[in-house]
mmCIF file with all atom_site columns, C-alpha atoms in Angstrom:
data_model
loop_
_atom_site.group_PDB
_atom_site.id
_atom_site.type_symbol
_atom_site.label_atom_id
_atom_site.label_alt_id
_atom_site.label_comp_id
_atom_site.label_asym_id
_atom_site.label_entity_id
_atom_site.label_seq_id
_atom_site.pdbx_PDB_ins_code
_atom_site.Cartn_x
_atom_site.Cartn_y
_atom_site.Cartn_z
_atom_site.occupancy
_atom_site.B_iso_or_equiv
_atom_site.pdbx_formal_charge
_atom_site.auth_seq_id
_atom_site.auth_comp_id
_atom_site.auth_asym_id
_atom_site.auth_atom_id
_atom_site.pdbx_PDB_model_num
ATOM 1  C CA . UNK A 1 1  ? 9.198  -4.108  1.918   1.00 0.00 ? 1  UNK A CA 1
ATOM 2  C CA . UNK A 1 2  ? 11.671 -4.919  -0.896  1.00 0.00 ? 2  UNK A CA 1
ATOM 3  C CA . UNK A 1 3  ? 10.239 -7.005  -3.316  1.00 0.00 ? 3  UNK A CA 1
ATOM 4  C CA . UNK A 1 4  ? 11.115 -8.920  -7.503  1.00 0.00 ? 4  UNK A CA 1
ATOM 5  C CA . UNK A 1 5  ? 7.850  -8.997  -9.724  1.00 0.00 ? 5  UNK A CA 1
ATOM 6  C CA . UNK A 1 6  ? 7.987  -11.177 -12.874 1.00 0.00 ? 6  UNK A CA 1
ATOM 7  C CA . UNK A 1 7  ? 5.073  -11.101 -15.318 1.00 0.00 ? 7  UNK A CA 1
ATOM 8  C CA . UNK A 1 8  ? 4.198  -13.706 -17.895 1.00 0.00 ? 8  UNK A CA 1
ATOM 9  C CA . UNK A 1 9  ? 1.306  -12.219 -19.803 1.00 0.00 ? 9  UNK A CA 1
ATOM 10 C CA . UNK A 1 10 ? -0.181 -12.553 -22.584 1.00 0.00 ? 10 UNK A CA 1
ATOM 11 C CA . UNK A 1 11 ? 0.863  -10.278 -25.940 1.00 0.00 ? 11 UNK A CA 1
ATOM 12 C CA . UNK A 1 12 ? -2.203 -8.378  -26.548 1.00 0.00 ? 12 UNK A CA 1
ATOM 13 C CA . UNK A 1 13 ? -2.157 -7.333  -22.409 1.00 0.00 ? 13 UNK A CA 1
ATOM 14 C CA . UNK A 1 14 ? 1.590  -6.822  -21.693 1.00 0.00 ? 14 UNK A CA 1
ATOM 15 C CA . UNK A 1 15 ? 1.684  -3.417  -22.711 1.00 0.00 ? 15 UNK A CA 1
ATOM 16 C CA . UNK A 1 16 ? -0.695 -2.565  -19.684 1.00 0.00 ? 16 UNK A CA 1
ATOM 17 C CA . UNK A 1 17 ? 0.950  -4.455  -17.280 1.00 0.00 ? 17 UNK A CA 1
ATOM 18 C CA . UNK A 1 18 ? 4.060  -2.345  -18.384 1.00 0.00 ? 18 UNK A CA 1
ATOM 19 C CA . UNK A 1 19 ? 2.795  0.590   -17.697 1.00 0.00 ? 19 UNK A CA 1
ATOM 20 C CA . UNK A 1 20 ? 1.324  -0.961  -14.248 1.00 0.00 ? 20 UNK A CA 1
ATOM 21 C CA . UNK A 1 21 ? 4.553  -1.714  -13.030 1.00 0.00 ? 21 UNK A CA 1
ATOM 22 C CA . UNK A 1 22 ? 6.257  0.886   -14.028 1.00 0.00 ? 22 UNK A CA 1
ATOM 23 C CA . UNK A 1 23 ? 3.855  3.308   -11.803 1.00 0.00 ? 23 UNK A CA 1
ATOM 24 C CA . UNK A 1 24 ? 5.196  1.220   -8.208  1.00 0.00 ? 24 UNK A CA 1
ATOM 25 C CA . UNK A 1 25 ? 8.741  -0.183  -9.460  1.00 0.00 ? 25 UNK A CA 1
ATOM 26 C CA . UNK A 1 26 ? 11.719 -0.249  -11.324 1.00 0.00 ? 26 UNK A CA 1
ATOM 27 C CA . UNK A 1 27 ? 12.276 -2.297  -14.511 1.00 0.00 ? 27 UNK A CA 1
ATOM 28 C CA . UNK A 1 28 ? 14.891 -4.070  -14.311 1.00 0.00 ? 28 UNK A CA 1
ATOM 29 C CA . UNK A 1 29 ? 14.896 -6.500  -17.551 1.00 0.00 ? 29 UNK A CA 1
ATOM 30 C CA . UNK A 1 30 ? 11.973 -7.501  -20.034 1.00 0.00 ? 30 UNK A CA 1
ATOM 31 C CA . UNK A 1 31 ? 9.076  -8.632  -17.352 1.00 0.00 ? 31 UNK A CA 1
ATOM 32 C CA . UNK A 1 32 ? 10.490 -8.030  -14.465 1.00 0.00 ? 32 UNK A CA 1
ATOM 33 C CA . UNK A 1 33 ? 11.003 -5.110  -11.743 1.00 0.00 ? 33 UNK A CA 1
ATOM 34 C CA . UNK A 1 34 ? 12.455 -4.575  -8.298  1.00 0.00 ? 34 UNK A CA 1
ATOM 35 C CA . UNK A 1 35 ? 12.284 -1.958  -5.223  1.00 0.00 ? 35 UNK A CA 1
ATOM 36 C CA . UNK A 1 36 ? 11.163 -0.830  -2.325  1.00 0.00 ? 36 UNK A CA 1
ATOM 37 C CA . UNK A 1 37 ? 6.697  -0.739  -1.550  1.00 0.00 ? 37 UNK A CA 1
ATOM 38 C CA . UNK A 1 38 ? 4.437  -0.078  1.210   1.00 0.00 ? 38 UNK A CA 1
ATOM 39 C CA . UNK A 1 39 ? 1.967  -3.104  1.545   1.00 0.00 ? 39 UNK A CA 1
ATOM 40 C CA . UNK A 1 40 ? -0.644 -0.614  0.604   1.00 0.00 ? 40 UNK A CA 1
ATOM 41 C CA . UNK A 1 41 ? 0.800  0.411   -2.627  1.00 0.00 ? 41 UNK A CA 1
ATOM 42 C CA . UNK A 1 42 ? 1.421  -3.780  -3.226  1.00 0.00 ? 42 UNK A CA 1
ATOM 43 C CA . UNK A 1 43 ? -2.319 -4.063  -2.617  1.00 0.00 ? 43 UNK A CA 1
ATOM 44 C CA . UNK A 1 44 ? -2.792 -1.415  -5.277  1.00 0.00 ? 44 UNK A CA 1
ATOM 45 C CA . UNK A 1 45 ? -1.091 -2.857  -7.781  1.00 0.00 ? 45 UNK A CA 1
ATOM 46 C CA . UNK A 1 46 ? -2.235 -6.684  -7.271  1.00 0.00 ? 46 UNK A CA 1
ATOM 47 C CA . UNK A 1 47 ? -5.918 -5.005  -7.793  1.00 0.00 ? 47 UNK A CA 1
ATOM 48 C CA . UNK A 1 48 ? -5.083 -3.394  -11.005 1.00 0.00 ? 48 UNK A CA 1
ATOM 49 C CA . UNK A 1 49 ? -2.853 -6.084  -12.330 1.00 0.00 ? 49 UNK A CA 1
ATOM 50 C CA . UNK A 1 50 ? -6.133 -8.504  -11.553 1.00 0.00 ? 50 UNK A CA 1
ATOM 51 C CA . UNK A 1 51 ? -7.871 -6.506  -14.334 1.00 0.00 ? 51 UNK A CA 1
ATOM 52 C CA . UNK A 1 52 ? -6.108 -6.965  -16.490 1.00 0.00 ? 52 UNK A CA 1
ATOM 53 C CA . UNK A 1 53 ? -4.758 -10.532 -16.352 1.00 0.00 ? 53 UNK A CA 1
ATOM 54 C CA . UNK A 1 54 ? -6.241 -13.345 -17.741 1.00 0.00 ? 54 UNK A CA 1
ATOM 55 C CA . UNK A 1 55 ? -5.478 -15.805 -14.785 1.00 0.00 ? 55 UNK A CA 1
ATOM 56 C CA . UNK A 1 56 ? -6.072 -19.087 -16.960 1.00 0.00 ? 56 UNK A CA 1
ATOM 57 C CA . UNK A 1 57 ? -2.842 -18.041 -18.866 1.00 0.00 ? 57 UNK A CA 1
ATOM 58 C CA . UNK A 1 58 ? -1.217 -15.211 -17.232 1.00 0.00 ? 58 UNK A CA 1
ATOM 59 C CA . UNK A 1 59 ? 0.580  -15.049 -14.082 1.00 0.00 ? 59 UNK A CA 1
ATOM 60 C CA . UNK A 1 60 ? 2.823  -12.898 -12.095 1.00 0.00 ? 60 UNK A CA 1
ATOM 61 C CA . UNK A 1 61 ? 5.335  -13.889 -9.627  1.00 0.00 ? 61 UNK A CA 1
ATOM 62 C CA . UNK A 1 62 ? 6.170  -11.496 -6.374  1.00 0.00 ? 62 UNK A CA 1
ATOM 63 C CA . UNK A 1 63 ? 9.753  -12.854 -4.007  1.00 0.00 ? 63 UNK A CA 1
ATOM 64 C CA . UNK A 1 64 ? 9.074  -10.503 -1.014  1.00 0.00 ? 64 UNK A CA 1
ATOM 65 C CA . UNK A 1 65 ? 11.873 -9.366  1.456   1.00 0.00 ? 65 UNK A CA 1
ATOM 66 C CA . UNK A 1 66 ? 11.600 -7.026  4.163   1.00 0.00 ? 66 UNK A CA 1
ATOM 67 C CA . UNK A 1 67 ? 14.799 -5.153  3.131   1.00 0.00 ? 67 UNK A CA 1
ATOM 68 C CA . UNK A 1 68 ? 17.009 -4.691  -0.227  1.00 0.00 ? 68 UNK A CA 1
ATOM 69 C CA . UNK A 1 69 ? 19.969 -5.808  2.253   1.00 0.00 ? 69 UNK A CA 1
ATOM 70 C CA . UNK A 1 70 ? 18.835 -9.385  2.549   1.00 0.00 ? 70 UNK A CA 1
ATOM 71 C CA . UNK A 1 71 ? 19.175 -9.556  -1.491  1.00 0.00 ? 71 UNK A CA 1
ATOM 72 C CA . UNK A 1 72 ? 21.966 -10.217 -3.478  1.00 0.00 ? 72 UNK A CA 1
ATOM 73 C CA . UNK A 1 73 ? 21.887 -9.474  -6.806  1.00 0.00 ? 73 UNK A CA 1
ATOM 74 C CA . UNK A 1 74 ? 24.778 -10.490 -9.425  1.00 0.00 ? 74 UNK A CA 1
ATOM 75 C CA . UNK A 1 75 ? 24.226 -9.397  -13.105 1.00 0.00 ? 75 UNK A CA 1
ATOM 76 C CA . UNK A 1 76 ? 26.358 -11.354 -15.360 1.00 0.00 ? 76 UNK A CA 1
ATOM 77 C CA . UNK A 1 77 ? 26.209 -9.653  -18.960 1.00 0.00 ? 77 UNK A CA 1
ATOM 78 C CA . UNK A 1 78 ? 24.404 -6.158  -19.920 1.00 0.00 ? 78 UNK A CA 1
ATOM 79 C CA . UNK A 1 79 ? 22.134 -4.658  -17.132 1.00 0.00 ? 79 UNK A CA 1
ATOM 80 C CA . UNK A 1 80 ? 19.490 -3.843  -18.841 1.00 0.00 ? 80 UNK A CA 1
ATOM 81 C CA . UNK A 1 81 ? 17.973 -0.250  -16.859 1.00 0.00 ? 81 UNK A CA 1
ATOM 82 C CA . UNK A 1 82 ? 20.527 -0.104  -14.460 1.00 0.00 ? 82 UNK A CA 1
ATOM 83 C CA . UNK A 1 83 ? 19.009 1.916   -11.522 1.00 0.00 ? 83 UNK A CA 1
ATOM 84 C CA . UNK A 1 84 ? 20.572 5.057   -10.634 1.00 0.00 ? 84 UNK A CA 1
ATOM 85 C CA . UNK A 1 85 ? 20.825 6.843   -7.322  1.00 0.00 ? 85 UNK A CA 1
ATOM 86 C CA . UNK A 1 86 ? 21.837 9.944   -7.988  1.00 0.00 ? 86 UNK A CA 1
ATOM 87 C CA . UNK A 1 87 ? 19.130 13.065  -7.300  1.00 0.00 ? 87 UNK A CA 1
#
């Protein structure tokens, strides 16, 4: 599946949720990533993100697609970690 992740968390934990992200998707722009993961590897990451949010002020937001086709995306401005296909 295709999926967006956008993090709100708080200062002292956004580092590790960085890093978290970073291990199953792309960045994208501050907070939030995009691409392509198995539901197994989703599961993985909600499990670790879990630790280390504080869910009475953090939160994360997942839009879920079953293919990057369905999406478009139109960046007005600099991309900011513009993703790059070549091997």
């Amino acid at each position: 599946m295709y999926l967006i992740l956008v993090y709100d968390i708080g200062q002292k934990r956004v580092g590790k949720m960085l890093k978290l992200c970073r291990k199953y998707l792309h960045w994208i722009q501050n907070s939030v990533f995009e691409g392509e993961i198995t539901p197994v590897k989703l599961k993985e990451l909600l499990a670790e993100a879990g630790k280390i949010m504080d869910e009475e002020q953090d939160s994360l937001i997942i839009f879920k697609s079953r293919n990057e086709k369905w999406l478009e995306k139109e960046v007005v401005g600099k991309e900011k970690n513009e993703i790059d296909t070549f091997l």
